[in-house]
Every structure is written in C-alpha cells, then in structure tokens.
PDB file of C-alpha atoms in Angstrom:
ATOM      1  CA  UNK A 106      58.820-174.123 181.336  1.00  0.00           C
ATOM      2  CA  UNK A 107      56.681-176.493 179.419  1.00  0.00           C
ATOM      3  CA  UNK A 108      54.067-174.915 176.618  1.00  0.00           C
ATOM      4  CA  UNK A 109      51.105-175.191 178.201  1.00  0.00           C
ATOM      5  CA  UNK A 110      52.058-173.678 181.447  1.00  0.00           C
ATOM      6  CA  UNK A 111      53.610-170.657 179.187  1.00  0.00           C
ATOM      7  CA  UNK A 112      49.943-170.481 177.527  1.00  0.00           C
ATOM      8  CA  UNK A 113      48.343-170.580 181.170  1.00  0.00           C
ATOM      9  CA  UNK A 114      50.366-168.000 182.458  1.00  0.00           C
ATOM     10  CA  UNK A 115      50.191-165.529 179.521  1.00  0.00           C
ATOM     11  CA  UNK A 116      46.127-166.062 179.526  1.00  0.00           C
ATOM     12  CA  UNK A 117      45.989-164.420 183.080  1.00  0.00           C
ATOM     13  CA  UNK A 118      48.512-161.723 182.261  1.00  0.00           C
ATOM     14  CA  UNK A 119      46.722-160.573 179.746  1.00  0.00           C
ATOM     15  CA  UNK A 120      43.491-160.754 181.705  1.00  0.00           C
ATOM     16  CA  UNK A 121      45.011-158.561 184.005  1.00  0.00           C
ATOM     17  CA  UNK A 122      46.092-156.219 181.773  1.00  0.00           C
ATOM     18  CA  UNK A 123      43.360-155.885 179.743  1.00  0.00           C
ATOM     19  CA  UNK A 124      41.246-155.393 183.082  1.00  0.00           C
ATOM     20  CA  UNK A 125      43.382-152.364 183.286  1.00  0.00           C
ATOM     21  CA  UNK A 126      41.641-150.843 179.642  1.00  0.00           C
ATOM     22  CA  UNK A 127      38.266-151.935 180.431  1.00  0.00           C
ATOM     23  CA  UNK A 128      37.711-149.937 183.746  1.00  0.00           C
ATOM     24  CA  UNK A 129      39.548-147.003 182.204  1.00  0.00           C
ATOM     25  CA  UNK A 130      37.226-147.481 179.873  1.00  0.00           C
ATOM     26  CA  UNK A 131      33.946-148.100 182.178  1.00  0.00           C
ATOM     27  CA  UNK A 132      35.751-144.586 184.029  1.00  0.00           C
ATOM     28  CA  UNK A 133      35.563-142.776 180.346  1.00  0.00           C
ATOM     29  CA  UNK A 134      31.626-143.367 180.757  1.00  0.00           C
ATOM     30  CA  UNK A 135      31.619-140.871 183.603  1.00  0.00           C
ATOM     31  CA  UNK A 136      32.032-137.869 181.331  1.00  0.00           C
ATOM     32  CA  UNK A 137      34.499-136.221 183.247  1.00  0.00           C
ATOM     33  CA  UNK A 138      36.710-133.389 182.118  1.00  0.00           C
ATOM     34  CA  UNK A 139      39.618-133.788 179.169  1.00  0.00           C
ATOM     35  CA  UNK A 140      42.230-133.213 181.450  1.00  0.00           C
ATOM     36  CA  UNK A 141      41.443-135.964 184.218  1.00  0.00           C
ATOM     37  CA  UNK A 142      40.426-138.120 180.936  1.00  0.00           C
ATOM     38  CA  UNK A 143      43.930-137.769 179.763  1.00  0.00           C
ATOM     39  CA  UNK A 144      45.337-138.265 183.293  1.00  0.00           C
ATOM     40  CA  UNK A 145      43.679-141.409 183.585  1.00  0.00           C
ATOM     41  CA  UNK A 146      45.052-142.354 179.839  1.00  0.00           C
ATOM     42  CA  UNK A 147      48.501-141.254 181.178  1.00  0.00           C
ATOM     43  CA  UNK A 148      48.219-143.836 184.141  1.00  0.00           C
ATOM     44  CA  UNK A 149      46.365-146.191 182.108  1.00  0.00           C
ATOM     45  CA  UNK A 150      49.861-146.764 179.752  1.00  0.00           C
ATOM     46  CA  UNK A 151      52.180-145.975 182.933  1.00  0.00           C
ATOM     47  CA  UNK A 152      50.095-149.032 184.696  1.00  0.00           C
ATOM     48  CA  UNK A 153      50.545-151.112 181.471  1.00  0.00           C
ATOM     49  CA  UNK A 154      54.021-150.601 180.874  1.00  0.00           C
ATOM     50  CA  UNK A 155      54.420-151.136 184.245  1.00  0.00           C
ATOM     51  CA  UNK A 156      52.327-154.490 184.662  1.00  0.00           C
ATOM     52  CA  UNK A 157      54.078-156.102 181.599  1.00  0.00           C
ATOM     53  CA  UNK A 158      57.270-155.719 183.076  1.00  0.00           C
ATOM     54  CA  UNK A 159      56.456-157.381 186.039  1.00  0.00           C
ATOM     55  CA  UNK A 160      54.899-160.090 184.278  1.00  0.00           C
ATOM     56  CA  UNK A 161      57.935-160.589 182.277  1.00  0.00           C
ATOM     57  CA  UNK A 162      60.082-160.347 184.668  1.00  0.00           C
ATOM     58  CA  UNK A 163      58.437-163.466 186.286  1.00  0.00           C
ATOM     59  CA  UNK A 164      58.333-165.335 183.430  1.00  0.00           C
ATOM     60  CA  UNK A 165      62.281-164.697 183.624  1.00  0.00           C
ATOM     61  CA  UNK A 166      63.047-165.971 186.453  1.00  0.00           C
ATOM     62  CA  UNK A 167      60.344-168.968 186.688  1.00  0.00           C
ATOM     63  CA  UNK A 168      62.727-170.255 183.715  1.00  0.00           C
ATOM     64  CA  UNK A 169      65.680-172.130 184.071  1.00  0.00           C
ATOM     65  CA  UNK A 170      68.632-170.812 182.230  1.00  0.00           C
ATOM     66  CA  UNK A 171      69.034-167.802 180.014  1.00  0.00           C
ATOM     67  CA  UNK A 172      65.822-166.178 178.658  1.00  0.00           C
ATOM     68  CA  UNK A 173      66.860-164.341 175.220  1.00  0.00           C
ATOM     69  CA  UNK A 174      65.454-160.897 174.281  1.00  0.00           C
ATOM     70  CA  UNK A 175      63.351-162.973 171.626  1.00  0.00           C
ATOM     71  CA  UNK A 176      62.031-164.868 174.055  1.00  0.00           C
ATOM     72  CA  UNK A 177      60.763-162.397 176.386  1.00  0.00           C
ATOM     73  CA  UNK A 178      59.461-160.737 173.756  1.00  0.00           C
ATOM     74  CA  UNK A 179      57.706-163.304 172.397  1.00  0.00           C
ATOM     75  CA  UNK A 180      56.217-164.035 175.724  1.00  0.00           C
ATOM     76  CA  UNK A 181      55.068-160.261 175.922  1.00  0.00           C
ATOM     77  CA  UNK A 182      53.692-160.211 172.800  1.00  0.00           C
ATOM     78  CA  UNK A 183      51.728-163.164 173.524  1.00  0.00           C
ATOM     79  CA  UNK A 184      50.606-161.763 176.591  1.00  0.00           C
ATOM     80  CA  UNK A 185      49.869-158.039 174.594  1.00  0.00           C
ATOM     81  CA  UNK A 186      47.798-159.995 172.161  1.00  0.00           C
ATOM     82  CA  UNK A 187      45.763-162.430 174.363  1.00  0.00           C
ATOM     83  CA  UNK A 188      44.787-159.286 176.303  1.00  0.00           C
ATOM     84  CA  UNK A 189      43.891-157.719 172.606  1.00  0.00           C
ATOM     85  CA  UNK A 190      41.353-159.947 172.245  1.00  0.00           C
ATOM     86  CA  UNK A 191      39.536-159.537 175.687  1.00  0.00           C
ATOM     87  CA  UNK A 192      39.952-155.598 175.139  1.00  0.00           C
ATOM     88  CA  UNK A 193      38.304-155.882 171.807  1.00  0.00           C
ATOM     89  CA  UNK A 194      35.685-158.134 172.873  1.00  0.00           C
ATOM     90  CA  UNK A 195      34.605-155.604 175.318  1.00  0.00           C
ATOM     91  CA  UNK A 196      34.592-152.714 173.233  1.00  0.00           C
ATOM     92  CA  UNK A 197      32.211-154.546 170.626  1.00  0.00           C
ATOM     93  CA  UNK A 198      30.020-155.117 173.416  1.00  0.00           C
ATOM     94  CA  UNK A 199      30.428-151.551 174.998  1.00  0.00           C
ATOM     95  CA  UNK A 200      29.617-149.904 171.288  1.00  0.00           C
ATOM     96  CA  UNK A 201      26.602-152.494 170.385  1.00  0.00           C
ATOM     97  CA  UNK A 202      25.095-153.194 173.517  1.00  0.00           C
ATOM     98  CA  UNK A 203      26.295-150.285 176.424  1.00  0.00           C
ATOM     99  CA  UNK A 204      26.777-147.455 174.253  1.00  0.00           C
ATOM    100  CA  UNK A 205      25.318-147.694 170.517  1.00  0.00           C
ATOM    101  CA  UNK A 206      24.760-143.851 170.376  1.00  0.00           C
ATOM    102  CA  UNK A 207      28.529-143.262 170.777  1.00  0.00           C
ATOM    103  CA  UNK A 208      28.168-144.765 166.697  1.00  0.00           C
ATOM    104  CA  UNK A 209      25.082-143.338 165.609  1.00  0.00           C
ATOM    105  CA  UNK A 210      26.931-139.952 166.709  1.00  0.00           C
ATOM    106  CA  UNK A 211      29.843-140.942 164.747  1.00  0.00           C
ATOM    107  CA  UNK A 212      27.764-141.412 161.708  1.00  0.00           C
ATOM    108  CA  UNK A 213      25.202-138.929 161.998  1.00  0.00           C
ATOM    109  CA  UNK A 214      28.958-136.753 162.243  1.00  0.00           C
ATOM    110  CA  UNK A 215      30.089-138.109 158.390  1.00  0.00           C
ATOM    111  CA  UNK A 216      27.013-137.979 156.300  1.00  0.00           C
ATOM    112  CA  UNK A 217      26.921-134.493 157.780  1.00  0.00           C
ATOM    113  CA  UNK A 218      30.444-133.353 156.638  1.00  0.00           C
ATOM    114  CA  UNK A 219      29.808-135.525 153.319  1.00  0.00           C
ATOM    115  CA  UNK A 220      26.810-133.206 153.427  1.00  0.00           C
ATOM    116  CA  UNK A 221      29.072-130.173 153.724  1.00  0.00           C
ATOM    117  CA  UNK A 222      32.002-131.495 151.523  1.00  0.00           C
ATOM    118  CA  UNK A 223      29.090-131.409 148.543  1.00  0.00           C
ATOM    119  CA  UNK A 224      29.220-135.590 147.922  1.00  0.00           C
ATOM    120  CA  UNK A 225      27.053-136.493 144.817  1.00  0.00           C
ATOM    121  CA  UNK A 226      24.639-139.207 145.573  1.00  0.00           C
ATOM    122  CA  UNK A 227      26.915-141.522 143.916  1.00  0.00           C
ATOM    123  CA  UNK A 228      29.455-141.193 146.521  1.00  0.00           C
ATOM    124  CA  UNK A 229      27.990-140.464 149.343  1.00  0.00           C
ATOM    125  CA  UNK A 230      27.056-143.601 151.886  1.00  0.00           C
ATOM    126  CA  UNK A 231      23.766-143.663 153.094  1.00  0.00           C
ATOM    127  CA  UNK A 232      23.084-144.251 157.111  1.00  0.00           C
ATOM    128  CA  UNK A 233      22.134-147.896 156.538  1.00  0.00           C
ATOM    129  CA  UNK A 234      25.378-148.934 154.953  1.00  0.00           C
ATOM    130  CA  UNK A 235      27.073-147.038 157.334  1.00  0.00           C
ATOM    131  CA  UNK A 236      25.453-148.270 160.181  1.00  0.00           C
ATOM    132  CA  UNK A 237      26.340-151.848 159.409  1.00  0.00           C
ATOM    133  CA  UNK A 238      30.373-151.146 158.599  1.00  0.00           C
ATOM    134  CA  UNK A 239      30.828-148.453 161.579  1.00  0.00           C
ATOM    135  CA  UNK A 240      31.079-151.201 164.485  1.00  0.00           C
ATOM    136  CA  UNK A 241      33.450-153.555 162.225  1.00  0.00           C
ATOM    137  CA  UNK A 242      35.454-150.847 161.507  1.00  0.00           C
ATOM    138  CA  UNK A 243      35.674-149.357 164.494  1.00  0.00           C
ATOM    139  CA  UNK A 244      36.557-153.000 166.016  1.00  0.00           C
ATOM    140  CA  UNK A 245      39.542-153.634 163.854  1.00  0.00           C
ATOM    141  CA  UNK A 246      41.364-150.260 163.936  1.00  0.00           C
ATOM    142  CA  UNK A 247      40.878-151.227 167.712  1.00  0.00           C
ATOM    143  CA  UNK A 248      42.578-154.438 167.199  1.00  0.00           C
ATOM    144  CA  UNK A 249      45.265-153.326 165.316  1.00  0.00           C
ATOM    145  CA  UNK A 250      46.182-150.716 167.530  1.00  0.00           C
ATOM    146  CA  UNK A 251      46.587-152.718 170.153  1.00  0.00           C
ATOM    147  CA  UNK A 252      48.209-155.008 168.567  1.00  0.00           C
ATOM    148  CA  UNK A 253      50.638-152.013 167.754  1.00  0.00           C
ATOM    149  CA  UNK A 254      51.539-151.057 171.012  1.00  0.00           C
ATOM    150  CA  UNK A 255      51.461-155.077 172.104  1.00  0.00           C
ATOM    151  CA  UNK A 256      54.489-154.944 169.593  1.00  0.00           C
ATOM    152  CA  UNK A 257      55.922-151.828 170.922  1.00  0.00           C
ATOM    153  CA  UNK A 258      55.527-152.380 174.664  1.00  0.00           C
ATOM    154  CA  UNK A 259      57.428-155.733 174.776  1.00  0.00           C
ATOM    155  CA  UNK A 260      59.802-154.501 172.137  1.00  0.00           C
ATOM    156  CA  UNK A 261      61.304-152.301 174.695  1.00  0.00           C
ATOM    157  CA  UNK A 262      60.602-153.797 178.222  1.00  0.00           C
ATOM    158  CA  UNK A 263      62.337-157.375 176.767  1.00  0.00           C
ATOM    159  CA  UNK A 264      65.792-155.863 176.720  1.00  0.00           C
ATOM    160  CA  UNK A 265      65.062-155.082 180.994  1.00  0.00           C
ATOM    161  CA  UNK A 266      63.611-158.841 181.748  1.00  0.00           C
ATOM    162  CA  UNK A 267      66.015-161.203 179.315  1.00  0.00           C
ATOM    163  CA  UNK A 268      68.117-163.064 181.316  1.00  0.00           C
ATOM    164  CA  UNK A 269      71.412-164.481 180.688  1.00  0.00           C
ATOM    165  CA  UNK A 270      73.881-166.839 182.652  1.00  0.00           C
ATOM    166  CA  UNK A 271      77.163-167.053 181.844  1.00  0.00           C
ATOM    167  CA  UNK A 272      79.265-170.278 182.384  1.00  0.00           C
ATOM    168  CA  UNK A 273      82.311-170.184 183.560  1.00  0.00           C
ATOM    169  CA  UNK A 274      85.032-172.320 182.274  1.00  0.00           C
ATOM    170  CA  UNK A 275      86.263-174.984 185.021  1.00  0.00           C
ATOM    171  CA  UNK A 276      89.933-173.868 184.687  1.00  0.00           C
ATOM    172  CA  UNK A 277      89.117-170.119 185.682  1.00  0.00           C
ATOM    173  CA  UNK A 278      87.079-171.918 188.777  1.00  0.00           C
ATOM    174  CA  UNK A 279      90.127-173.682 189.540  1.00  0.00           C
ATOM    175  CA  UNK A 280      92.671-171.196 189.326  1.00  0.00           C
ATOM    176  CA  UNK A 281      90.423-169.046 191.772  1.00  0.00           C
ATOM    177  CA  UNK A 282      90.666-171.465 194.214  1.00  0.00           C
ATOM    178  CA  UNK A 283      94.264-171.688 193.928  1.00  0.00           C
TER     179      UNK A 283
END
C-alpha cells in the first residue's frame, strides 16, 4: 500500500472515530444522570476499542504480505492521533463558543478554594489571567490524553491485526507431494 493511500485511509478512520467522542460528547450536554453518563463513557471506549480493531484489521489484509506488530501499530497510532486532532478541535469550539460557562465555572471554582486555602495576593491568580490560560490548558491536557490512550489502544489491539505469512521452503512442498 502506497503512502498516500495509507494517509487517506487513516484520515477517515480517525474521522470516524473521533465522531464517536463528539456525539458522546454533544449526549454529555443533556445533563443526564452519572450513571447513564458513565454508561455511555463505558460504550464510548468499548465502541473505540472496538472500531480501531476493525480498522486495523483492514488495513491488514488490504496489504500484501506480512504486516508487523510495528506496523499496525504505527498505522493505529496514526489513526488515534489524526482523530486527536478533530476531537480537540471540537472541544475548543464546544468550551469557547457552545459552552463557555462550563470554564467560567471552573474558574469561579479555583479563586474560590485559593480563597479558602488563604493565598496572599502575591500568589493568587486573578480571573483575567485565568480566564485567558483556562481554555489552553484545558485543550492540551485534552490532547495529551488522547494521545495517551491513542498509544495505549493500538499498543494492544496490534498484536490481534499483525499479520504474518510464512514461506515454505520448496523441498518441504515437494516432499508433500511425494
């Protein structure tokens, strides 16, 4: 399988799967209880783990020859962190544009405990400089967690979608025949 086609098909895979995260996501908007919230989390990674294998187990067999665990996982990871980006894309737009009171909450939540945790003026951040770090922050521990589990999720599923052939040596063919 040439590069390009590789690229091509690990772009929509990870579309896909990071559909899967944004309408959990849209779903978490609903406010519905904790324990259907953590249902839906529960099925959320099931689905994931479940998609990713499928995807590469295709990319196993649309290649000719073997397809070593590095490979796979290289092609899962690529997959993982295409579908990083489009996940964290939406959640900047979901806490700057959708939901921006989900981070004034957050920060109206820390000056209070810095408020409670006695922080001298010197110390304690003021709503202005947190209000301008809060979205990048919240953006990259984002990104690096799923980045994380894009690591961990092919790391295992790899060693189910490698694929090896064996060659047989022509005198064992022969002597079969005989």
């Amino acid at each position: 399988m040439d590069r390009k086609t590789k690229w091509s098909l690990a772009a929509k895979y990870g579309l896909i799967l990071s559909l899967v995260t944004v309408v959990v996501s849209l779903l978490s908007m609903l406010n519905l209880p904790g324990i259907v919230v953590t249902l839906i989390t529960i099925a959320k990674f099931a689905a994931i783990a479940y998609l990713l294998h499928r995807f590469m187990t295709k990319y196993s067999q649309m290649t000719e020859g073997s397809v070593s665990y590095g490979a796979s996982f290289k092609f899962g990871f690529l997959i993982c962190f295409l579908s990083s980006i489009v996940c964290t894309t939406y959640s900047y737009i979901d806490y700057t544009l959708f939901r921006p009171e989900l981070i004034e909450t957050m920060i109206e939540t820390m000056l209070a405990v810095q408020g409670q945790m006695g922080a001298t003026g010197g110390v304690m951040m003021d709503y202005q400089t947190l209000s301008s770090l809060m979205p990048k922050t919240i953006i990259f521990s984002l990104f690096f967690n799923y980045i994380i589990f894009g690591l961990i999720f092919p790391a295992i599923i790899a060693n189910y979608t490698k694929k090896e052939l064996f060659e047989m040596d022509e005198d064992i063919i022969n002597t079969d025949e005989e």
